[in-house]
């Protein structure tokens, strides 16, 4: 019986990178497709017979299958599901016309959709793209990066993994957007998303020698200590406090500074609230003392205050009167 092979390939891999089975079938049978592409060029160079259709595909495929026993349909980047559905319904009604076979000539590697994200952001920030995004700078987007990270944190705190997936997409948007904006910087300052990813890969390999260099893994504490030693050698920092994000919330900032100091064995007395010259400084000293107590008890003061504040917010909501519309609806129902 004649055979129609629907050949599906990944548009994110180099043209011509196909399985042996795919190469065998395209060399042995005519190939039909809807449009020219880098892959059609690669197939022709390798000796395959490729024809781009300018009319309905299903009749052409059936005619070619009847004439050659086997014909290949080279699917487009989206997989041509509508054509596959139309052809499948036709063969279900007339099963003697041909057999339909789905063949994967290549698959998307893990992370392939990241390439799509880069391509979409490039289109949006190129001439003719989105005017709002093209008008942005690293500075104008800084607040959005923080906001998206906070929303991802909220999803984690709520245990909502579906929301987390979406919020991490928004964080990824900020990363790719900043990288695309950096391509517009002066030549001596310019960098790309590949520089970002490459730097990350190099850093992870350097800082995990127990995985990539055959070093002994040891305990988790030993691995952490080795990470810190490698980071210190990379950064050549003058102070144990260098590298702390100073824009983080004040409680978290205080906790991080006290943690770094304790790790380095630095013992400096905390400021005394009573010795401060004004109420604001006295309050700051009191709060710092509370953070130090939390650190000594191995508690996270930022998380503690957040959880307690949110519980208090729930209590406030419970005591609020209903909005006017709800009160009116209740009154109408009671009448």
mmCIF file of C-alpha atoms in Angstrom:
data_model
loop_
_atom_site.group_PDB
_atom_site.id
_atom_site.type_symbol
_atom_site.label_atom_id
_atom_site.label_comp_id
_atom_site.label_asym_id
_atom_site.label_seq_id
_atom_site.Cartn_x
_atom_site.Cartn_y
_atom_site.Cartn_z
ATOM 1 C CA UNK A 1 0.000 0.000 0.000
ATOM 2 C CA UNK A 2 1.279 3.541 -0.719
ATOM 3 C CA UNK A 3 2.804 5.317 2.276
ATOM 4 C CA UNK A 4 2.735 8.990 3.284
ATOM 5 C CA UNK A 5 5.379 9.962 5.831
ATOM 6 C CA UNK A 6 4.765 13.105 7.867
ATOM 7 C CA UNK A 7 8.287 14.198 8.783
ATOM 8 C CA UNK A 8 8.384 16.517 11.788
ATOM 9 C CA UNK A 9 11.636 18.261 12.722
ATOM 10 C CA UNK A 10 12.816 20.801 15.269
ATOM 11 C CA UNK A 11 13.190 24.312 13.811
ATOM 12 C CA UNK A 12 15.632 25.083 16.623
ATOM 13 C CA UNK A 13 18.371 22.705 15.483
ATOM 14 C CA UNK A 14 20.797 23.269 12.575
ATOM 15 C CA UNK A 15 19.319 22.359 9.189
ATOM 16 C CA UNK A 16 20.232 18.842 8.146
ATOM 17 C CA UNK A 17 20.653 17.487 11.678
ATOM 18 C CA UNK A 18 18.288 14.541 11.225
ATOM 19 C CA UNK A 19 18.080 10.928 12.358
ATOM 20 C CA UNK A 20 19.460 8.175 10.116
ATOM 21 C CA UNK A 21 15.901 6.955 9.467
ATOM 22 C CA UNK A 22 14.829 10.423 8.335
ATOM 23 C CA UNK A 23 17.778 10.727 5.969
ATOM 24 C CA UNK A 24 17.020 7.279 4.523
ATOM 25 C CA UNK A 25 13.414 8.163 3.712
ATOM 26 C CA UNK A 26 14.097 11.620 2.208
ATOM 27 C CA UNK A 27 16.806 10.173 -0.042
ATOM 28 C CA UNK A 28 14.561 7.345 -1.208
ATOM 29 C CA UNK A 29 11.259 9.180 -1.754
ATOM 30 C CA UNK A 30 10.108 12.554 -3.105
ATOM 31 C CA UNK A 31 9.655 15.274 -0.499
ATOM 32 C CA UNK A 32 6.768 17.751 -0.611
ATOM 33 C CA UNK A 33 6.510 20.828 1.600
ATOM 34 C CA UNK A 34 4.674 24.141 1.895
ATOM 35 C CA UNK A 35 7.605 26.588 1.868
ATOM 36 C CA UNK A 36 11.305 26.961 1.248
ATOM 37 C CA UNK A 37 13.559 26.817 4.293
ATOM 38 C CA UNK A 38 17.122 26.132 5.336
ATOM 39 C CA UNK A 39 16.148 22.491 5.700
ATOM 40 C CA UNK A 40 14.831 22.204 2.121
ATOM 41 C CA UNK A 41 18.148 23.634 0.937
ATOM 42 C CA UNK A 42 20.083 21.117 3.034
ATOM 43 C CA UNK A 43 17.999 18.233 1.667
ATOM 44 C CA UNK A 44 18.574 19.282 -1.935
ATOM 45 C CA UNK A 45 22.314 19.634 -1.352
ATOM 46 C CA UNK A 46 22.284 16.056 -0.030
ATOM 47 C CA UNK A 47 20.555 14.847 -3.217
ATOM 48 C CA UNK A 48 16.937 14.699 -2.088
ATOM 49 C CA UNK A 49 14.071 15.598 -4.432
ATOM 50 C CA UNK A 50 12.140 18.457 -2.808
ATOM 51 C CA UNK A 51 9.084 20.198 -4.277
ATOM 52 C CA UNK A 52 7.344 23.218 -2.741
ATOM 53 C CA UNK A 53 3.583 23.116 -3.324
ATOM 54 C CA UNK A 54 1.559 26.142 -4.347
ATOM 55 C CA UNK A 55 -1.826 24.432 -4.005
ATOM 56 C CA UNK A 56 -3.761 22.040 -1.738
ATOM 57 C CA UNK A 57 -1.416 19.580 -0.060
ATOM 58 C CA UNK A 58 -3.650 16.543 0.537
ATOM 59 C CA UNK A 59 -4.488 15.771 -3.139
ATOM 60 C CA UNK A 60 -0.834 16.299 -4.114
ATOM 61 C CA UNK A 61 0.327 13.909 -1.405
ATOM 62 C CA UNK A 62 -2.190 11.239 -2.423
ATOM 63 C CA UNK A 63 -1.197 11.532 -6.098
ATOM 64 C CA UNK A 64 2.516 11.348 -5.261
ATOM 65 C CA UNK A 65 1.986 8.352 -2.980
ATOM 66 C CA UNK A 66 0.108 6.528 -5.738
ATOM 67 C CA UNK A 67 2.883 7.262 -8.214
ATOM 68 C CA UNK A 68 5.927 6.556 -6.026
ATOM 69 C CA UNK A 69 4.621 4.190 -3.286
ATOM 70 C CA UNK A 70 6.203 6.478 -0.649
ATOM 71 C CA UNK A 71 6.095 10.254 -0.360
ATOM 72 C CA UNK A 72 7.353 12.513 2.426
ATOM 73 C CA UNK A 73 5.621 15.620 3.733
ATOM 74 C CA UNK A 74 8.188 17.917 5.342
ATOM 75 C CA UNK A 75 6.237 19.698 8.069
ATOM 76 C CA UNK A 76 6.796 23.370 8.806
ATOM 77 C CA UNK A 77 8.129 24.808 12.086
ATOM 78 C CA UNK A 78 4.725 24.509 13.823
ATOM 79 C CA UNK A 79 4.236 20.864 12.832
ATOM 80 C CA UNK A 80 1.367 21.346 10.326
ATOM 81 C CA UNK A 81 -1.266 19.829 12.623
ATOM 82 C CA UNK A 82 -4.162 21.009 10.461
ATOM 83 C CA UNK A 83 -2.788 19.198 7.422
ATOM 84 C CA UNK A 84 -2.188 16.044 9.464
ATOM 85 C CA UNK A 85 -5.764 16.202 10.743
ATOM 86 C CA UNK A 86 -7.204 16.714 7.244
ATOM 87 C CA UNK A 87 -5.114 13.895 5.803
ATOM 88 C CA UNK A 88 -5.966 11.557 8.680
ATOM 89 C CA UNK A 89 -9.698 12.131 8.243
ATOM 90 C CA UNK A 90 -9.431 11.501 4.493
ATOM 91 C CA UNK A 91 -7.576 8.220 5.017
ATOM 92 C CA UNK A 92 -10.010 7.191 7.751
ATOM 93 C CA UNK A 93 -12.827 7.501 5.202
ATOM 94 C CA UNK A 94 -10.810 5.836 2.424
ATOM 95 C CA UNK A 95 -8.263 3.581 4.156
ATOM 96 C CA UNK A 96 -7.136 1.967 0.929
ATOM 97 C CA UNK A 97 -5.582 5.145 -0.450
ATOM 98 C CA UNK A 98 -2.403 5.093 1.655
ATOM 99 C CA UNK A 99 -0.893 4.414 5.042
ATOM 100 C CA UNK A 100 0.000 7.424 7.177
ATOM 101 C CA UNK A 101 3.211 7.381 9.209
ATOM 102 C CA UNK A 102 4.462 10.052 11.616
ATOM 103 C CA UNK A 103 8.247 10.281 11.805
ATOM 104 C CA UNK A 104 10.300 12.578 14.035
ATOM 105 C CA UNK A 105 13.465 13.564 12.222
ATOM 106 C CA UNK A 106 14.716 15.602 15.172
ATOM 107 C CA UNK A 107 13.505 16.727 18.572
ATOM 108 C CA UNK A 108 13.781 19.961 20.499
ATOM 109 C CA UNK A 109 16.616 19.747 23.024
ATOM 110 C CA UNK A 110 15.873 20.768 26.640
ATOM 111 C CA UNK A 111 15.712 24.554 26.859
ATOM 112 C CA UNK A 112 14.862 24.973 23.174
ATOM 113 C CA UNK A 113 12.010 27.377 23.897
ATOM 114 C CA UNK A 114 14.558 29.750 25.438
ATOM 115 C CA UNK A 115 15.695 30.362 21.868
ATOM 116 C CA UNK A 116 12.128 31.377 21.033
ATOM 117 C CA UNK A 117 12.105 33.786 23.977
ATOM 118 C CA UNK A 118 15.297 35.402 22.722
ATOM 119 C CA UNK A 119 13.886 35.659 19.191
ATOM 120 C CA UNK A 120 10.604 37.201 20.373
ATOM 121 C CA UNK A 121 12.368 39.832 22.503
ATOM 122 C CA UNK A 122 14.704 40.629 19.625
ATOM 123 C CA UNK A 123 11.680 41.237 17.394
ATOM 124 C CA UNK A 124 9.991 43.430 20.009
ATOM 125 C CA UNK A 125 13.080 45.597 20.513
ATOM 126 C CA UNK A 126 14.072 45.862 16.845
ATOM 127 C CA UNK A 127 12.868 48.645 14.519
ATOM 128 C CA UNK A 128 9.157 48.173 13.922
ATOM 129 C CA UNK A 129 8.726 46.355 17.244
ATOM 130 C CA UNK A 130 7.045 47.498 20.446
ATOM 131 C CA UNK A 131 7.598 51.248 21.042
ATOM 132 C CA UNK A 132 7.251 50.922 24.825
ATOM 133 C CA UNK A 133 9.933 48.244 25.132
ATOM 134 C CA UNK A 134 12.224 50.080 22.728
ATOM 135 C CA UNK A 135 11.979 53.178 24.943
ATOM 136 C CA UNK A 136 13.107 51.361 28.101
ATOM 137 C CA UNK A 137 16.511 51.394 29.794
ATOM 138 C CA UNK A 138 18.114 49.263 32.490
ATOM 139 C CA UNK A 139 17.228 52.002 34.955
ATOM 140 C CA UNK A 140 13.565 52.313 33.946
ATOM 141 C CA UNK A 141 13.094 48.534 34.209
ATOM 142 C CA UNK A 142 14.828 48.082 37.568
ATOM 143 C CA UNK A 143 11.611 48.284 39.578
ATOM 144 C CA UNK A 144 9.886 45.744 37.349
ATOM 145 C CA UNK A 145 12.662 43.227 37.991
ATOM 146 C CA UNK A 146 12.154 43.554 41.747
ATOM 147 C CA UNK A 147 8.373 43.361 41.391
ATOM 148 C CA UNK A 148 8.494 40.171 39.313
ATOM 149 C CA UNK A 149 10.881 38.544 41.799
ATOM 150 C CA UNK A 150 8.537 39.438 44.663
ATOM 151 C CA UNK A 151 5.591 37.924 42.789
ATOM 152 C CA UNK A 152 7.576 34.712 42.258
ATOM 153 C CA UNK A 153 8.367 34.737 45.981
ATOM 154 C CA UNK A 154 4.650 35.108 46.748
ATOM 155 C CA UNK A 155 3.878 32.070 44.571
ATOM 156 C CA UNK A 156 6.504 30.030 46.439
ATOM 157 C CA UNK A 157 5.146 31.161 49.789
ATOM 158 C CA UNK A 158 1.635 30.157 48.704
ATOM 159 C CA UNK A 159 2.833 26.758 47.462
ATOM 160 C CA UNK A 160 1.257 27.517 44.066
ATOM 161 C CA UNK A 161 3.535 25.857 41.525
ATOM 162 C CA UNK A 162 1.360 26.857 38.550
ATOM 163 C CA UNK A 163 1.623 30.508 39.572
ATOM 164 C CA UNK A 164 5.347 30.040 40.151
ATOM 165 C CA UNK A 165 5.804 28.804 36.588
ATOM 166 C CA UNK A 166 4.064 31.897 35.255
ATOM 167 C CA UNK A 167 5.929 34.307 37.539
ATOM 168 C CA UNK A 168 9.302 32.788 36.648
ATOM 169 C CA UNK A 169 8.377 33.456 33.020
ATOM 170 C CA UNK A 170 7.978 37.123 33.944
ATOM 171 C CA UNK A 171 11.378 37.049 35.668
ATOM 172 C CA UNK A 172 12.855 35.444 32.549
ATOM 173 C CA UNK A 173 11.282 38.210 30.470
ATOM 174 C CA UNK A 174 13.205 40.767 32.509
ATOM 175 C CA UNK A 175 16.475 38.857 32.073
ATOM 176 C CA UNK A 176 16.116 38.527 28.304
ATOM 177 C CA UNK A 177 14.855 42.112 27.987
ATOM 178 C CA UNK A 178 17.848 43.534 29.869
ATOM 179 C CA UNK A 179 20.201 41.412 27.752
ATOM 180 C CA UNK A 180 18.615 42.647 24.517
ATOM 181 C CA UNK A 181 18.860 46.261 25.698
ATOM 182 C CA UNK A 182 22.541 45.702 26.445
ATOM 183 C CA UNK A 183 23.105 44.936 22.763
ATOM 184 C CA UNK A 184 22.318 48.605 22.069
ATOM 185 C CA UNK A 185 25.022 49.925 24.418
ATOM 186 C CA UNK A 186 28.246 51.493 23.078
ATOM 187 C CA UNK A 187 30.569 48.883 21.634
ATOM 188 C CA UNK A 188 32.936 48.818 24.601
ATOM 189 C CA UNK A 189 30.010 48.176 27.014
ATOM 190 C CA UNK A 190 27.902 45.837 24.872
ATOM 191 C CA UNK A 191 26.950 42.273 25.829
ATOM 192 C CA UNK A 192 24.306 39.705 24.877
ATOM 193 C CA UNK A 193 22.151 37.003 26.425
ATOM 194 C CA UNK A 194 24.802 34.490 25.374
ATOM 195 C CA UNK A 195 27.325 36.369 27.508
ATOM 196 C CA UNK A 196 24.900 36.104 30.437
ATOM 197 C CA UNK A 197 24.368 32.364 29.920
ATOM 198 C CA UNK A 198 28.050 31.728 29.233
ATOM 199 C CA UNK A 199 29.091 33.502 32.410
ATOM 200 C CA UNK A 200 26.569 31.452 34.390
ATOM 201 C CA UNK A 201 27.814 28.164 32.918
ATOM 202 C CA UNK A 202 31.465 29.003 33.592
ATOM 203 C CA UNK A 203 30.652 30.054 37.167
ATOM 204 C CA UNK A 204 28.669 26.885 37.939
ATOM 205 C CA UNK A 205 31.459 24.671 36.600
ATOM 206 C CA UNK A 206 34.141 26.530 38.584
ATOM 207 C CA UNK A 207 32.164 26.516 41.811
ATOM 208 C CA UNK A 208 31.115 22.864 41.677
ATOM 209 C CA UNK A 209 34.390 20.960 41.277
ATOM 210 C CA UNK A 210 32.827 17.993 43.121
ATOM 211 C CA UNK A 211 30.545 17.600 40.079
ATOM 212 C CA UNK A 212 32.656 18.727 37.116
ATOM 213 C CA UNK A 213 36.282 18.191 38.169
ATOM 214 C CA UNK A 214 36.212 14.945 40.107
ATOM 215 C CA UNK A 215 36.798 16.561 43.508
ATOM 216 C CA UNK A 216 35.533 14.824 46.638
ATOM 217 C CA UNK A 217 32.014 15.963 47.483
ATOM 218 C CA UNK A 218 32.262 15.781 51.277
ATOM 219 C CA UNK A 219 29.430 17.022 53.486
ATOM 220 C CA UNK A 220 27.014 19.821 52.606
ATOM 221 C CA UNK A 221 28.905 22.127 54.983
ATOM 222 C CA UNK A 222 32.202 21.299 53.246
ATOM 223 C CA UNK A 223 30.656 21.909 49.825
ATOM 224 C CA UNK A 224 29.296 25.269 51.002
ATOM 225 C CA UNK A 225 32.651 26.264 52.481
ATOM 226 C CA UNK A 226 34.428 25.299 49.251
ATOM 227 C CA UNK A 227 31.903 27.371 47.264
ATOM 228 C CA UNK A 228 32.683 30.387 49.438
ATOM 229 C CA UNK A 229 36.455 29.893 49.053
ATOM 230 C CA UNK A 230 36.155 29.721 45.274
ATOM 231 C CA UNK A 231 33.877 32.779 45.195
ATOM 232 C CA UNK A 232 36.296 34.738 47.377
ATOM 233 C CA UNK A 233 39.171 33.877 45.046
ATOM 234 C CA UNK A 234 37.113 34.959 42.015
ATOM 235 C CA UNK A 235 35.895 38.236 43.458
ATOM 236 C CA UNK A 236 39.026 39.345 45.337
ATOM 237 C CA UNK A 237 36.830 41.353 47.686
ATOM 238 C CA UNK A 238 38.349 43.728 50.212
ATOM 239 C CA UNK A 239 35.613 43.104 52.803
ATOM 240 C CA UNK A 240 33.434 40.198 53.860
ATOM 241 C CA UNK A 241 30.498 42.545 53.342
ATOM 242 C CA UNK A 242 31.288 43.214 49.687
ATOM 243 C CA UNK A 243 28.707 41.804 47.303
ATOM 244 C CA UNK A 244 25.723 42.122 49.635
ATOM 245 C CA UNK A 245 22.712 43.537 47.786
ATOM 246 C CA UNK A 246 22.183 46.850 49.553
ATOM 247 C CA UNK A 247 18.765 47.465 47.954
ATOM 248 C CA UNK A 248 17.121 44.450 49.601
ATOM 249 C CA UNK A 249 14.569 45.044 52.401
ATOM 250 C CA UNK A 250 16.148 46.425 55.568
ATOM 251 C CA UNK A 251 15.452 43.413 57.795
ATOM 252 C CA UNK A 252 16.918 41.035 55.230
ATOM 253 C CA UNK A 253 19.884 43.374 54.729
ATOM 254 C CA UNK A 254 20.581 43.478 58.487
ATOM 255 C CA UNK A 255 20.337 39.692 58.716
ATOM 256 C CA UNK A 256 22.737 39.207 55.805
ATOM 257 C CA UNK A 257 25.298 41.637 57.250
ATOM 258 C CA UNK A 258 25.180 39.946 60.660
ATOM 259 C CA UNK A 259 25.487 36.521 59.002
ATOM 260 C CA UNK A 260 28.576 37.575 57.019
ATOM 261 C CA UNK A 261 30.147 39.114 60.113
ATOM 262 C CA UNK A 262 29.549 35.975 62.171
ATOM 263 C CA UNK A 263 30.957 33.770 59.428
ATOM 264 C CA UNK A 264 34.116 35.881 59.353
ATOM 265 C CA UNK A 265 34.431 35.862 63.147
ATOM 266 C CA UNK A 266 33.956 39.624 63.455
ATOM 267 C CA UNK A 267 32.659 40.715 66.850
ATOM 268 C CA UNK A 268 31.642 44.378 66.928
ATOM 269 C CA UNK A 269 29.192 45.620 69.597
ATOM 270 C CA UNK A 270 25.795 46.612 68.274
ATOM 271 C CA UNK A 271 24.744 50.253 68.631
ATOM 272 C CA UNK A 272 22.856 50.889 71.850
ATOM 273 C CA UNK A 273 19.346 52.337 71.441
ATOM 274 C CA UNK A 274 19.836 54.470 74.566
ATOM 275 C CA UNK A 275 23.003 56.059 73.166
ATOM 276 C CA UNK A 276 21.318 57.347 69.988
ATOM 277 C CA UNK A 277 20.723 61.063 69.487
ATOM 278 C CA UNK A 278 17.267 60.897 67.868
ATOM 279 C CA UNK A 279 14.205 58.632 67.894
ATOM 280 C CA UNK A 280 14.799 57.285 64.379
ATOM 281 C CA UNK A 281 18.354 56.163 65.208
ATOM 282 C CA UNK A 282 17.141 54.640 68.475
ATOM 283 C CA UNK A 283 14.444 52.702 66.626
ATOM 284 C CA UNK A 284 17.007 51.501 64.076
ATOM 285 C CA UNK A 285 19.308 50.288 66.832
ATOM 286 C CA UNK A 286 16.416 48.469 68.517
ATOM 287 C CA UNK A 287 15.447 46.748 65.282
ATOM 288 C CA UNK A 288 19.057 45.746 64.612
ATOM 289 C CA UNK A 289 19.206 44.226 68.081
ATOM 290 C CA UNK A 290 16.053 42.219 67.335
ATOM 291 C CA UNK A 291 17.576 40.983 64.066
ATOM 292 C CA UNK A 292 20.687 39.902 66.001
ATOM 293 C CA UNK A 293 18.467 37.930 68.396
ATOM 294 C CA UNK A 294 16.758 36.262 65.431
ATOM 295 C CA UNK A 295 20.154 35.364 63.928
ATOM 296 C CA UNK A 296 21.269 33.836 67.235
ATOM 297 C CA UNK A 297 18.064 31.753 67.289
ATOM 298 C CA UNK A 298 18.532 30.722 63.617
ATOM 299 C CA UNK A 299 15.324 32.526 62.613
ATOM 300 C CA UNK A 300 14.652 34.625 59.507
ATOM 301 C CA UNK A 301 13.437 38.046 60.731
ATOM 302 C CA UNK A 302 12.194 39.056 57.277
ATOM 303 C CA UNK A 303 10.046 35.931 56.969
ATOM 304 C CA UNK A 304 8.855 36.199 60.574
ATOM 305 C CA UNK A 305 7.648 39.777 60.177
ATOM 306 C CA UNK A 306 6.093 38.992 56.795
ATOM 307 C CA UNK A 307 4.115 36.016 58.109
ATOM 308 C CA UNK A 308 2.915 37.869 61.189
ATOM 309 C CA UNK A 309 1.947 40.936 59.155
ATOM 310 C CA UNK A 310 -0.015 38.822 56.664
ATOM 311 C CA UNK A 311 -1.863 37.088 59.498
ATOM 312 C CA UNK A 312 -2.698 40.501 60.945
ATOM 313 C CA UNK A 313 -3.919 41.587 57.505
ATOM 314 C CA UNK A 314 -6.298 38.611 57.475
ATOM 315 C CA UNK A 315 -7.645 39.693 60.857
ATOM 316 C CA UNK A 316 -8.180 43.213 59.531
ATOM 317 C CA UNK A 317 -10.065 41.877 56.517
ATOM 318 C CA UNK A 318 -12.307 39.866 58.810
ATOM 319 C CA UNK A 319 -13.288 42.963 60.773
ATOM 320 C CA UNK A 320 -13.952 45.175 57.750
ATOM 321 C CA UNK A 321 -17.568 46.015 56.935
ATOM 322 C CA UNK A 322 -18.757 44.634 53.590
ATOM 323 C CA UNK A 323 -18.426 46.976 50.603
ATOM 324 C CA UNK A 324 -21.488 49.118 49.812
ATOM 325 C CA UNK A 325 -22.592 46.934 46.922
ATOM 326 C CA UNK A 326 -22.628 43.825 49.138
ATOM 327 C CA UNK A 327 -24.583 45.637 51.853
ATOM 328 C CA UNK A 328 -27.147 46.791 49.308
ATOM 329 C CA UNK A 329 -27.518 43.270 47.912
ATOM 330 C CA UNK A 330 -28.121 41.929 51.422
ATOM 331 C CA UNK A 331 -30.719 44.579 52.069
ATOM 332 C CA UNK A 332 -32.508 43.800 48.803
ATOM 333 C CA UNK A 333 -32.517 40.100 49.588
ATOM 334 C CA UNK A 334 -33.950 40.686 53.043
ATOM 335 C CA UNK A 335 -36.844 42.733 51.672
#
